[in-house]
Amino acid sequence: MTGGEPAAYARLDVMAAGPLTLVEDLGRPGLASLGVGPSGAADIGAFALGARLLGQTTDLAALECHHGGLTLRARGSVTMVLTGARGPATVDGTPVGYAAPFLVRDGSVLVVGSPAAGVRTYVSVRGGIAVPTVLGSRSYDTLSGLGPAPLRLGDMLSVGAPEGELLVDVAPVVPPAAGAATLDVAPGPRHEWLGDLLALTEPAWRVDGASDRVGVRLDGPALTRAPGFDGRELPSEGIVRGAVQLPADGRPVLFLADHPVTGGYPVVGVLTPASCDRAAQLVPGQLVRLRQASSPPGR
Amino acid sequence: MTGRVLPSGEHAVLVEVDSLDEVLALHHRLWVRERPPGLLDAVVGARTLLLVAASARDLAGVRAEAARLVARTPEPMSTASGDDLEAVETMETVEIPVHYDGPDLDDVAALTGLSPDEVVGAHTGRSWRVGFAGFAPGFAYLVDGDPRLAVPRLATPRSRVPAGAVGLAGEFSGVYPRSSPGGWRLIGHTDVVLWDLDRDPPALLRPGLRVRFVDAGGDR
């Protein structure tokens, strides 16, 4: 069930992998009946922007670099772009731009530093990271262990042949910022278990250190269930990316790309797609406010 | 069939019905037989079907179709009734040989008031049915077993359950496809491979299949 490997056009040698660098694309939706979750890039907006700036489709895989620390040597010339969390980045010691394609010549070395704000920097390469697919995707799912393993020192990554034309030299985007983040949340399928969605939107939450690609855990005042729902059990049901789940301890979890297929705690809210991307860039300790989405989605 | 269509963000709705049978019938209709345009995934739960659309625009059509299928049909001439939601026909039966040597076999016996041999007899005595998947690739929630085997989950989950462990939790039975944490009560283990990427499909147990556990002997 692994796919073919496109002919390598160039190669990237991993000289330092950082705390966690993963190959990701848009994931593998449609496999819930096998117990396989969607996975894919955590910040879809940043991932898609990288593809767009290289004039290629979002079918191609990129690197999702967590907290920087990545060093790559190009074998063959490779055009790249950095999106998502913004940190210091250099090629052979010379700083390179953000959300702007740059060329890494044969033998040159890209260093991606730790971002000042945000978690995940996307390193998109023209031609895509050409590792074999697993169940139709090149994404690593941290929950199930499916897909290409996290990068390690000494890995050699194949780069696919470039397609399309480079049309844009820089995109005016705002990178993730430090300070309090605001996320838009709409009522979820089990919002009545909370009684009033305001209980979710009033407190200032703090991002817990246990957050990962499965979900962002929020620390703050424990929320209580609405009268009549206390102690009730919910049979397991499907979960979406962006689901705001309320576990028994009353502290919400925001589910990201590697969320489980099903869960047994009530989903009281669901983030908007743009807020899912913002949630994927939250740093432990950062303050978060939830805000009721202006118009109820799906109506 | 009656049910509710609940909001679940800009790309999904959660359809709630009365029973797992209705969920499976709805899943069969909307995912296997006649998939609406833009439906990206359909996640079976115990009483719900989550329908995930590719876009907000696709969701409008998906939601309308789901609402039509679970709406009461007041006018007898309605076309939305009848054979649209016939029960899912059962596919083949998978046999799983089990060594009933699990660390919680005696606890399950105490909780159910059965002897360990009677627990094994109840577990193998009738076939189970794959209800839905979740938790991990290849993990299946098995239903329709002997109701005497309903036991609560462990108060504190184990940090590591070995691959192939056969467990009970609530009304369900299941087999761990790979080593993972878990809170199910373990009554035995099997050497059958539940998940194999070189197999198509990789999951041995898929919704609709029947499963019969067979006592493969060994230490109790």
GROMACS .gro file of N, CA and C in nm, chain A residues 50-141:
model
  276
   50GLY      N    1   0.255   2.809   0.058
   50GLY     CA    2   0.386   2.765   0.010
   50GLY      C    3   0.375   2.704  -0.129
   51ALA      N    4   0.274   2.619  -0.149
   51ALA     CA    5   0.254   2.558  -0.281
   51ALA      C    6   0.223   2.664  -0.386
   52ARG      N    7   0.139   2.760  -0.348
   52ARG     CA    8   0.097   2.864  -0.442
   52ARG      C    9   0.216   2.950  -0.484
   53LEU      N   10   0.301   2.982  -0.387
   53LEU     CA   11   0.416   3.067  -0.418
   53LEU      C   12   0.516   2.997  -0.509
   54LEU      N   13   0.509   2.864  -0.513
   54LEU     CA   14   0.598   2.788  -0.602
   54LEU      C   15   0.527   2.751  -0.732
   55GLY      N   16   0.404   2.798  -0.748
   55GLY     CA   17   0.329   2.771  -0.870
   55GLY      C   18   0.294   2.625  -0.889
   56GLN      N   19   0.276   2.551  -0.777
   56GLN     CA   20   0.244   2.409  -0.790
   56GLN      C   21   0.121   2.373  -0.707
   57THR      N   22   0.071   2.251  -0.728
   57THR     CA   23  -0.052   2.212  -0.662
   57THR      C   24  -0.023   2.170  -0.517
   58THR      N   25  -0.130   2.164  -0.438
   58THR     CA   26  -0.116   2.124  -0.297
   58THR      C   27  -0.105   1.972  -0.285
   59ASP      N   28  -0.100   1.899  -0.398
   59ASP     CA   29  -0.081   1.754  -0.392
   59ASP      C   30   0.061   1.717  -0.350
   60LEU      N   31   0.153   1.811  -0.366
   60LEU     CA   32   0.293   1.780  -0.338
   60LEU      C   33   0.324   1.804  -0.190
   61ALA      N   34   0.414   1.721  -0.136
   61ALA     CA   35   0.445   1.728   0.007
   61ALA      C   36   0.551   1.834   0.037
   62ALA      N   37   0.543   1.891   0.157
   62ALA     CA   38   0.640   1.988   0.207
   62ALA      C   39   0.691   1.939   0.342
   63LEU      N   40   0.785   2.016   0.400
   63LEU     CA   41   0.833   1.983   0.534
   63LEU      C   42   0.764   2.073   0.635
   64GLU      N   43   0.718   2.014   0.744
   64GLU     CA   44   0.660   2.090   0.855
   64GLU      C   45   0.763   2.086   0.968
   65CYS      N   46   0.828   2.199   0.990
   65CYS     CA   47   0.940   2.207   1.083
   65CYS      C   48   0.893   2.269   1.214
   66HIS      N   49   0.903   2.192   1.324
   66HIS     CA   50   0.854   2.239   1.454
   66HIS      C   51   0.968   2.304   1.532
   67HIS      N   52   0.956   2.430   1.565
   67HIS     CA   53   1.055   2.503   1.646
   67HIS      C   54   1.193   2.509   1.580
   68GLY      N   55   1.198   2.512   1.448
   68GLY     CA   56   1.324   2.531   1.378
   68GLY      C   57   1.423   2.417   1.397
   69GLY      N   58   1.551   2.453   1.390
   69GLY     CA   59   1.655   2.353   1.412
   69GLY      C   60   1.687   2.267   1.292
   70LEU      N   61   1.635   2.307   1.174
   70LEU     CA   62   1.651   2.225   1.054
   70LEU      C   63   1.766   2.278   0.968
   71THR      N   64   1.855   2.187   0.926
   71THR     CA   65   1.962   2.224   0.834
   71THR      C   66   1.962   2.124   0.718
   72LEU      N   67   1.953   2.178   0.595
   72LEU     CA   68   1.947   2.094   0.475
   72LEU      C   69   2.056   2.137   0.377
   73ARG      N   70   2.122   2.039   0.315
   73ARG     CA   71   2.216   2.071   0.206
   73ARG      C   72   2.154   2.024   0.075
   74ALA      N   73   2.150   2.116  -0.023
   74ALA     CA   74   2.092   2.083  -0.154
   74ALA      C   75   2.192   2.006  -0.239
   75ARG      N   76   2.144   1.902  -0.304
   75ARG     CA   77   2.222   1.831  -0.407
   75ARG      C   78   2.146   1.851  -0.537
   76GLY      N   79   2.193   1.944  -0.619
   76GLY     CA   80   2.114   1.995  -0.730
   76GLY      C   81   2.046   2.122  -0.682
   77SER      N   82   2.015   2.214  -0.774
   77SER     CA   83   1.954   2.341  -0.735
   77SER      C   84   1.806   2.322  -0.706
   78VAL      N   85   1.761   2.379  -0.594
   78VAL     CA   86   1.623   2.362  -0.551
   78VAL      C   87   1.566   2.499  -0.514
   79THR      N   88   1.445   2.528  -0.567
   79THR     CA   89   1.376   2.650  -0.527
   79THR      C   90   1.287   2.618  -0.408
   80MET      N   91   1.291   2.703  -0.306
   80MET     CA   92   1.216   2.678  -0.183
   80MET      C   93   1.143   2.804  -0.140
   81VAL      N   94   1.051   2.787  -0.044
   81VAL     CA   95   0.983   2.901   0.017
   81VAL      C   96   0.948   2.863   0.161
   82LEU      N   97   0.952   2.962   0.250
   82LEU     CA   98   0.918   2.940   0.391
   82LEU      C   99   0.789   3.012   0.424
   83THR      N  100   0.695   2.941   0.484
   83THR     CA  101   0.569   3.003   0.529
   83THR      C  102   0.538   2.952   0.670
   84GLY      N  103   0.428   2.999   0.726
   84GLY     CA  104   0.391   2.959   0.862
   84GLY      C  105   0.467   3.041   0.965
   85ALA      N  106   0.515   2.975   1.071
   85ALA     CA  107   0.590   3.046   1.175
   85ALA      C  108   0.717   3.105   1.114
   86ARG      N  109   0.745   3.231   1.150
   86ARG     CA  110   0.858   3.300   1.089
   86ARG      C  111   0.976   3.305   1.185
   87GLY      N  112   1.089   3.252   1.140
   87GLY     CA  113   1.210   3.257   1.221
   87GLY      C  114   1.327   3.298   1.136
   88PRO      N  115   1.445   3.310   1.196
   88PRO     CA  116   1.563   3.344   1.116
   88PRO      C  117   1.597   3.227   1.024
   89ALA      N  118   1.627   3.257   0.898
   89ALA     CA  119   1.662   3.151   0.803
   89ALA      C  120   1.772   3.204   0.711
   90THR      N  121   1.868   3.118   0.682
   90THR     CA  122   1.981   3.160   0.598
   90THR      C  123   2.014   3.053   0.494
   91VAL      N  124   2.073   3.096   0.383
   91VAL     CA  125   2.137   3.004   0.289
   91VAL      C  126   2.284   3.042   0.283
   92ASP      N  127   2.368   2.951   0.320
   92ASP     CA  128   2.513   2.975   0.330
   92ASP      C  129   2.541   3.100   0.413
   93GLY      N  130   2.461   3.121   0.517
   93GLY     CA  131   2.484   3.230   0.610
   93GLY      C  132   2.416   3.361   0.573
   94THR      N  133   2.360   3.370   0.454
   94THR     CA  134   2.293   3.493   0.411
   94THR      C  135   2.142   3.479   0.436
   95PRO      N  136   2.081   3.577   0.508
   95PRO     CA  137   1.938   3.564   0.536
   95PRO      C  138   1.854   3.554   0.409
   96VAL      N  139   1.748   3.472   0.416
   96VAL     CA  140   1.654   3.461   0.304
   96VAL      C  141   1.518   3.510   0.351
   97GLY      N  142   1.434   3.543   0.255
   97GLY     CA  143   1.304   3.605   0.285
   97GLY      C  144   1.201   3.506   0.336
   98TYR      N  145   1.088   3.561   0.379
   98TYR     CA  146   0.974   3.484   0.429
   98TYR      C  147   0.861   3.500   0.328
   99ALA      N  148   0.792   3.391   0.298
   99ALA     CA  149   0.684   3.391   0.198
   99ALA      C  150   0.734   3.446   0.065
  100ALA      N  151   0.859   3.419   0.034
  100ALA     CA  152   0.919   3.463  -0.092
  100ALA      C  153   1.013   3.352  -0.140
  101PRO      N  154   0.992   3.299  -0.261
  101PRO     CA  155   1.076   3.189  -0.309
  101PRO      C  156   1.222   3.230  -0.320
  102PHE      N  157   1.311   3.137  -0.292
  102PHE     CA  158   1.454   3.161  -0.306
  102PHE      C  159   1.519   3.033  -0.359
  103LEU      N  160   1.636   3.051  -0.419
  103LEU     CA  161   1.705   2.937  -0.480
  103LEU      C  162   1.816   2.888  -0.387
  104VAL      N  163   1.820   2.757  -0.368
  104VAL     CA  164   1.932   2.696  -0.294
  104VAL      C  165   2.012   2.617  -0.397
  105ARG      N  166   2.132   2.668  -0.426
  105ARG     CA  167   2.211   2.605  -0.533
  105ARG      C  168   2.274   2.476  -0.485
  106ASP      N  169   2.316   2.396  -0.582
  106ASP     CA  170   2.383   2.268  -0.554
  106ASP      C  171   2.495   2.288  -0.452
  107GLY      N  172   2.489   2.220  -0.341
  107GLY     CA  173   2.592   2.227  -0.239
  107GLY      C  174   2.566   2.331  -0.131
  108SER      N  175   2.470   2.421  -0.153
  108SER     CA  176   2.441   2.525  -0.053
  108SER      C  177   2.361   2.467   0.063
  109VAL      N  178   2.366   2.540   0.176
  109VAL     CA  179   2.305   2.490   0.299
  109VAL      C  180   2.199   2.588   0.351
  110LEU      N  181   2.077   2.536   0.369
  110LEU     CA  182   1.968   2.614   0.429
  110LEU      C  183   1.962   2.583   0.578
  111VAL      N  184   1.956   2.690   0.660
  111VAL     CA  185   1.936   2.674   0.804
  111VAL      C  186   1.807   2.744   0.843
  112VAL      N  187   1.714   2.669   0.902
  112VAL     CA  188   1.587   2.726   0.948
  112VAL      C  189   1.594   2.737   1.100
  113GLY      N  190   1.589   2.860   1.152
  113GLY     CA  191   1.602   2.882   1.296
  113GLY      C  192   1.469   2.872   1.368
  114SER      N  193   1.477   2.886   1.500
  114SER     CA  194   1.357   2.874   1.583
  114SER      C  195   1.273   3.002   1.573
  115PRO      N  196   1.143   2.990   1.546
  115PRO     CA  197   1.060   3.110   1.528
  115PRO      C  198   1.038   3.185   1.659
  116ALA      N  199   1.026   3.318   1.647
  116ALA     CA  200   0.998   3.402   1.764
  116ALA      C  201   0.853   3.384   1.808
  117ALA      N  202   0.765   3.355   1.715
  117ALA     CA  203   0.624   3.332   1.746
  117ALA      C  204   0.574   3.222   1.654
  118GLY      N  205   0.479   3.142   1.703
  118GLY     CA  206   0.430   3.031   1.623
  118GLY      C  207   0.520   2.909   1.642
  119VAL      N  208   0.476   2.795   1.590
  119VAL     CA  209   0.543   2.667   1.613
  119VAL      C  210   0.596   2.608   1.483
  120ARG      N  211   0.513   2.614   1.378
  120ARG     CA  212   0.537   2.532   1.259
  120ARG      C  213   0.575   2.617   1.138
  121THR      N  214   0.699   2.598   1.091
  121THR     CA  215   0.744   2.662   0.968
  121THR      C  216   0.735   2.560   0.855
  122TYR      N  217   0.674   2.600   0.744
  122TYR     CA  218   0.665   2.510   0.628
  122TYR      C  219   0.778   2.541   0.531
  123VAL      N  220   0.854   2.438   0.499
  123VAL     CA  221   0.960   2.448   0.400
  123VAL      C  222   0.908   2.376   0.277
  124SER      N  223   0.860   2.456   0.181
  124SER     CA  224   0.805   2.397   0.058
  124SER      C  225   0.913   2.401  -0.049
  125VAL      N  226   0.925   2.294  -0.125
  125VAL     CA  227   1.027   2.288  -0.230
  125VAL      C  228   0.960   2.267  -0.365
  126ARG      N  229   1.014   2.334  -0.465
  126ARG     CA  230   0.959   2.321  -0.600
  126ARG      C  231   0.981   2.177  -0.646
  127GLY      N  232   0.872   2.108  -0.682
  127GLY     CA  233   0.878   1.967  -0.718
  127GLY      C  234   0.830   1.876  -0.606
  128GLY      N  235   0.826   1.930  -0.485
  128GLY     CA  236   0.773   1.853  -0.372
  128GLY      C  237   0.874   1.754  -0.315
  129ILE      N  238   0.852   1.717  -0.187
  129ILE     CA  239   0.933   1.613  -0.123
  129ILE      C  240   0.881   1.479  -0.173
  130ALA      N  241   0.967   1.405  -0.246
  130ALA     CA  242   0.919   1.287  -0.321
  130ALA      C  243   0.943   1.157  -0.244
  131VAL      N  244   0.879   1.144  -0.128
  131VAL     CA  245   0.883   1.015  -0.057
  131VAL      C  246   0.763   0.932  -0.101
  132PRO      N  247   0.768   0.799  -0.086
  132PRO     CA  248   0.654   0.716  -0.128
  132PRO      C  249   0.528   0.750  -0.046
  133THR      N  250   0.413   0.733  -0.109
  133THR     CA  251   0.287   0.757  -0.039
  133THR      C  252   0.250   0.635   0.045
  134VAL      N  253   0.177   0.658   0.154
  134VAL     CA  254   0.117   0.551   0.234
  134VAL      C  255  -0.032   0.579   0.239
  135LEU      N  256  -0.112   0.486   0.188
  135LEU     CA  257  -0.257   0.505   0.177
  135LEU      C  258  -0.289   0.638   0.109
  136GLY      N  259  -0.215   0.667   0.004
  136GLY     CA  260  -0.247   0.782  -0.080
  136GLY      C  261  -0.193   0.916  -0.032
  137SER      N  262  -0.114   0.917   0.074
  137SER     CA  263  -0.065   1.045   0.125
  137SER      C  264   0.080   1.033   0.170
  138ARG      N  265   0.152   1.147   0.164
  138ARG     CA  266   0.289   1.153   0.213
  138ARG      C  267   0.295   1.216   0.352
  139SER      N  268   0.182   1.221   0.422
  139SER     CA  269   0.179   1.283   0.555
  139SER      C  270   0.217   1.182   0.662
  140TYR      N  271   0.291   1.232   0.764
  140TYR     CA  272   0.315   1.151   0.883
  140TYR      C  273   0.206   1.182   0.984
  141ASP      N  274   0.141   1.077   1.033
  141ASP     CA  275   0.035   1.089   1.134
  141ASP      C  276   0.096   1.051   1.269
   0.00000   0.00000   0.00000
